[in-house]
Short mmCIF file of N, CA and C in Angstrom, two decimals:
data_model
loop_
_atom_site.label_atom_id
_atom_site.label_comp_id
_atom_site.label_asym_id
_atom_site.label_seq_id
_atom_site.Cartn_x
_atom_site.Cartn_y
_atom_site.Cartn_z
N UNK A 1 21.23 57.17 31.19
CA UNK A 1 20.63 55.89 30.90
C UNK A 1 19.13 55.99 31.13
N UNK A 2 18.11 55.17 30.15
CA UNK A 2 16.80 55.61 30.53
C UNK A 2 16.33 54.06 31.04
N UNK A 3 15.57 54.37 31.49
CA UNK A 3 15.12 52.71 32.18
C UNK A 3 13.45 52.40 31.87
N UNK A 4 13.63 51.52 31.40
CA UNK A 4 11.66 51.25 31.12
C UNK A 4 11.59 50.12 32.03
N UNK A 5 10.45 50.40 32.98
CA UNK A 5 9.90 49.16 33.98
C UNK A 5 8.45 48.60 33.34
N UNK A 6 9.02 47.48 33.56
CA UNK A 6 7.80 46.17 33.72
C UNK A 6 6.39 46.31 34.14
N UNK A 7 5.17 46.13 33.31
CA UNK A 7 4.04 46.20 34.41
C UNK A 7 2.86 45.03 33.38
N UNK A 8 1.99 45.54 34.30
CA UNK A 8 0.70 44.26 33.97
C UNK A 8 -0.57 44.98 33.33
N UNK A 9 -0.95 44.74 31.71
CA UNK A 9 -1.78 45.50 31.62
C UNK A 9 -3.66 45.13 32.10
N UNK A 10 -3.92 45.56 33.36
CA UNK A 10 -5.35 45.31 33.57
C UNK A 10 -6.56 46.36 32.97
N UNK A 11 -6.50 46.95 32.09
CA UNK A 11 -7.57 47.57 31.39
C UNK A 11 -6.78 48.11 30.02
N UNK A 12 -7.74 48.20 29.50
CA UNK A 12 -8.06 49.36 28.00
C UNK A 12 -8.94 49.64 28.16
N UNK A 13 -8.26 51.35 28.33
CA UNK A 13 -9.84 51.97 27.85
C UNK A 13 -9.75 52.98 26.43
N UNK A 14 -10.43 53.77 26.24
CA UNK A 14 -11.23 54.28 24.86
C UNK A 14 -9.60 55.35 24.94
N UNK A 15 -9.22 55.52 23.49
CA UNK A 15 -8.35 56.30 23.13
C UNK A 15 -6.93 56.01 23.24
N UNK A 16 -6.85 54.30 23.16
CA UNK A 16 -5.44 53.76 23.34
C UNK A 16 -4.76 54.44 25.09
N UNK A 17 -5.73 54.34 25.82
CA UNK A 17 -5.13 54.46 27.14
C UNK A 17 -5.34 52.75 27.73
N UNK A 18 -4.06 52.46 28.57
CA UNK A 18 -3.99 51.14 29.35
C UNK A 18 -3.74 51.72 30.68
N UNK A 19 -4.35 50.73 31.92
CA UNK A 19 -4.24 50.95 33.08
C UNK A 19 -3.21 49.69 33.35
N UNK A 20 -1.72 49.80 34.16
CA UNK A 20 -1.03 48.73 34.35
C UNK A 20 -0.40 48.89 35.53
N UNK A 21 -0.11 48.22 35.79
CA UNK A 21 0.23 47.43 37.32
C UNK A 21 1.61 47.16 37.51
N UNK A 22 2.25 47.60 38.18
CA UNK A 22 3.94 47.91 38.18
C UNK A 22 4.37 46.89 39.30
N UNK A 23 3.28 46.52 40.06
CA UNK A 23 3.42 45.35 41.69
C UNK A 23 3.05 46.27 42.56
N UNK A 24 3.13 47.40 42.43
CA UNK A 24 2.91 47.84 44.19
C UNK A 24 2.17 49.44 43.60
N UNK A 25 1.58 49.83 42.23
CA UNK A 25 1.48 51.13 41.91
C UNK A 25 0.45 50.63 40.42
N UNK A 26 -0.39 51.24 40.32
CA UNK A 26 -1.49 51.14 39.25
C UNK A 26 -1.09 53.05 38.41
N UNK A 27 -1.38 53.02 37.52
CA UNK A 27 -1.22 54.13 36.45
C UNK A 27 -1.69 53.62 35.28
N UNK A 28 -2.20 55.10 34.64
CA UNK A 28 -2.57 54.90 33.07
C UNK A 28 -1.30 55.35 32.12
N UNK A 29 -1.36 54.46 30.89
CA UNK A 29 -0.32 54.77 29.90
C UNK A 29 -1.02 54.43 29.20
N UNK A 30 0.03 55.25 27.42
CA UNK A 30 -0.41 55.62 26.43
C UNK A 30 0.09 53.66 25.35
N UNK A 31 -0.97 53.49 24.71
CA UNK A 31 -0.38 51.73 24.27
C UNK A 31 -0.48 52.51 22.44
N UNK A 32 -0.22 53.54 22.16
CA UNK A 32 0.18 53.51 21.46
C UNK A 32 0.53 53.08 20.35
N UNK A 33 1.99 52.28 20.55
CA UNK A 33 3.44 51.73 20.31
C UNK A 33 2.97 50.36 20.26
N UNK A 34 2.55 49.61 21.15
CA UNK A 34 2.21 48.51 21.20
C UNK A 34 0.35 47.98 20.94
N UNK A 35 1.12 46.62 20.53
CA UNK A 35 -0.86 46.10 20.23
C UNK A 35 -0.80 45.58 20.93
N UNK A 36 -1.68 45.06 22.33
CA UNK A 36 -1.33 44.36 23.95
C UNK A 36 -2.89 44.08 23.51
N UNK A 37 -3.11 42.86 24.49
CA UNK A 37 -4.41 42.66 25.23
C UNK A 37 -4.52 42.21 27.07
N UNK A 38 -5.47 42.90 27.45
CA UNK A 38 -5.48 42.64 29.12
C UNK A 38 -4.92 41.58 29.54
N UNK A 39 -4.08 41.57 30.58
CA UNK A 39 -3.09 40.26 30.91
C UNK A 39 -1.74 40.11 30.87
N UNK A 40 -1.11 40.89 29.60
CA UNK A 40 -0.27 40.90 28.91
C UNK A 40 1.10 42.20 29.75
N UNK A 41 2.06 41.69 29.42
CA UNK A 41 3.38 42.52 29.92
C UNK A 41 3.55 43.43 29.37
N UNK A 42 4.28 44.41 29.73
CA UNK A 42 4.64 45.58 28.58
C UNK A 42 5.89 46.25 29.81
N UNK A 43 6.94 46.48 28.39
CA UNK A 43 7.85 47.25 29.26
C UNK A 43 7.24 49.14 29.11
N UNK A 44 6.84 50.30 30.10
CA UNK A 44 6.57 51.46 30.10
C UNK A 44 8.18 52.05 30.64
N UNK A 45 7.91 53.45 29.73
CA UNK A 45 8.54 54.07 30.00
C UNK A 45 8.61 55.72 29.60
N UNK A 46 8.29 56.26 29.91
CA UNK A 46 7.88 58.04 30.09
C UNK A 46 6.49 57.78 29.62
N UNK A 47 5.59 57.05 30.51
CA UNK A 47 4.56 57.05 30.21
C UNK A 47 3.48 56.34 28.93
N UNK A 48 4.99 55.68 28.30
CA UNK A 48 4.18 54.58 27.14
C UNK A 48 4.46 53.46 27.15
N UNK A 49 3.93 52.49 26.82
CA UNK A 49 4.20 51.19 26.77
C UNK A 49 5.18 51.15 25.49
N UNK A 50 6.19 50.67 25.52
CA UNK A 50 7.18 50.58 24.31
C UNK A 50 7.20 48.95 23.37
N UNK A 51 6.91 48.38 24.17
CA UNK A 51 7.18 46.77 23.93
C UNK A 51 6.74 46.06 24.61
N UNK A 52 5.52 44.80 24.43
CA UNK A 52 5.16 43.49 24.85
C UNK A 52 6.32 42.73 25.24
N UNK A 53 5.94 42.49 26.27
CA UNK A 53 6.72 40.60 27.53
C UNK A 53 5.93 39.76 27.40
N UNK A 54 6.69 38.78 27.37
CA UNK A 54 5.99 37.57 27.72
C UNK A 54 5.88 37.60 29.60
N UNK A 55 4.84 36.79 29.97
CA UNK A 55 4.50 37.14 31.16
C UNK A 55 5.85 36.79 32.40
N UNK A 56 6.40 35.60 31.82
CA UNK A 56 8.21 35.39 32.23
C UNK A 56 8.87 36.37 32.55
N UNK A 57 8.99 36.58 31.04
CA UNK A 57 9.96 38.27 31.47
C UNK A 57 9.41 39.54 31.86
N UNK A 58 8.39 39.67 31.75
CA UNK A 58 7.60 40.71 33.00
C UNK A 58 8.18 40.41 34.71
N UNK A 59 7.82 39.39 34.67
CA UNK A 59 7.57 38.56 36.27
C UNK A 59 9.75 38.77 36.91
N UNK A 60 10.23 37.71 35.28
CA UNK A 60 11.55 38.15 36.20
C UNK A 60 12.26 39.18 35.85
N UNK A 61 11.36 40.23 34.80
CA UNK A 61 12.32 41.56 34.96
C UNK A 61 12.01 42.43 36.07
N UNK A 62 10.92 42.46 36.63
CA UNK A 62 10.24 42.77 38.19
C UNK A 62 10.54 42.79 39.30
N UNK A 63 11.19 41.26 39.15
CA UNK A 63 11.50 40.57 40.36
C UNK A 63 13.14 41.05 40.28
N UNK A 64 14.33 41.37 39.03
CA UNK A 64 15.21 42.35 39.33
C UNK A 64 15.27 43.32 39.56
N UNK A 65 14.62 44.43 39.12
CA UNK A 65 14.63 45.72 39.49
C UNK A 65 14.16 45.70 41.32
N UNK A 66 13.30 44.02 41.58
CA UNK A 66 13.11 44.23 43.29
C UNK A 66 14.33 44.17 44.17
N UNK A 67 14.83 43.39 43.36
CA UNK A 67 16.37 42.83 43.74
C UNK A 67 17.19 43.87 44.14
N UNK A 68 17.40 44.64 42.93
CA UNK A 68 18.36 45.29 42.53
C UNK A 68 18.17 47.01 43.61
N UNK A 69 16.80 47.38 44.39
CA UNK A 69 16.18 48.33 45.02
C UNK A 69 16.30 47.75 46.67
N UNK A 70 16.38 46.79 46.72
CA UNK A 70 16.66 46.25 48.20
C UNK A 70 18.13 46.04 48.38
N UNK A 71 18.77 45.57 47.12
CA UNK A 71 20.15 45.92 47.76
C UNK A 71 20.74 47.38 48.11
N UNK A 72 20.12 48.32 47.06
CA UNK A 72 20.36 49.51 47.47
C UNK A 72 20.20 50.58 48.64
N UNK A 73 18.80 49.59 49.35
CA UNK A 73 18.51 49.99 50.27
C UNK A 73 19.28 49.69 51.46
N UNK A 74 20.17 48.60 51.39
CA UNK A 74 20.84 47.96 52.08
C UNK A 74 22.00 48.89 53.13
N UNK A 75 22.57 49.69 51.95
CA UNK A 75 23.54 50.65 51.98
C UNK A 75 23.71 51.46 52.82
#
């Protein structure tokens, strides 16, 4: 199963690179795939942005995968 996580895009820079914000981890990815502007959600995954969120489903696909990592931790 491959999993693409949620993040926040706070920059573009030159050559279709985005800097985005995962909640707790900043990285650059390739935007490619997507037409985004700063602000904006994007699900990444092996390093590209695949698909625009609305900032909703950024926020509560985020807030599951937090969910879903603390129960595991639980264990």
């Amino acid at each position: 199963m491959c999993i693409a996580m949620p993040a926040e895009v706070l920059e573009i820079k030159e050559g279709n690179i985005g800097v985005v914000d995962f909640g707790d981890l900043q990285q650059e990815v390739r935007l490619d795939l997507v037409d985004v502007s700063v602000g904006e959600f994007v699900l990444v995954h092996v390093g590209f942005a695949i698909q625009r969120l609305s900032r909703e489903e950024g926020l509560e696909t985020r807030e599951v995968f937090r969910q879903v990592h603390a129960a595991m931790m639980e264990e």
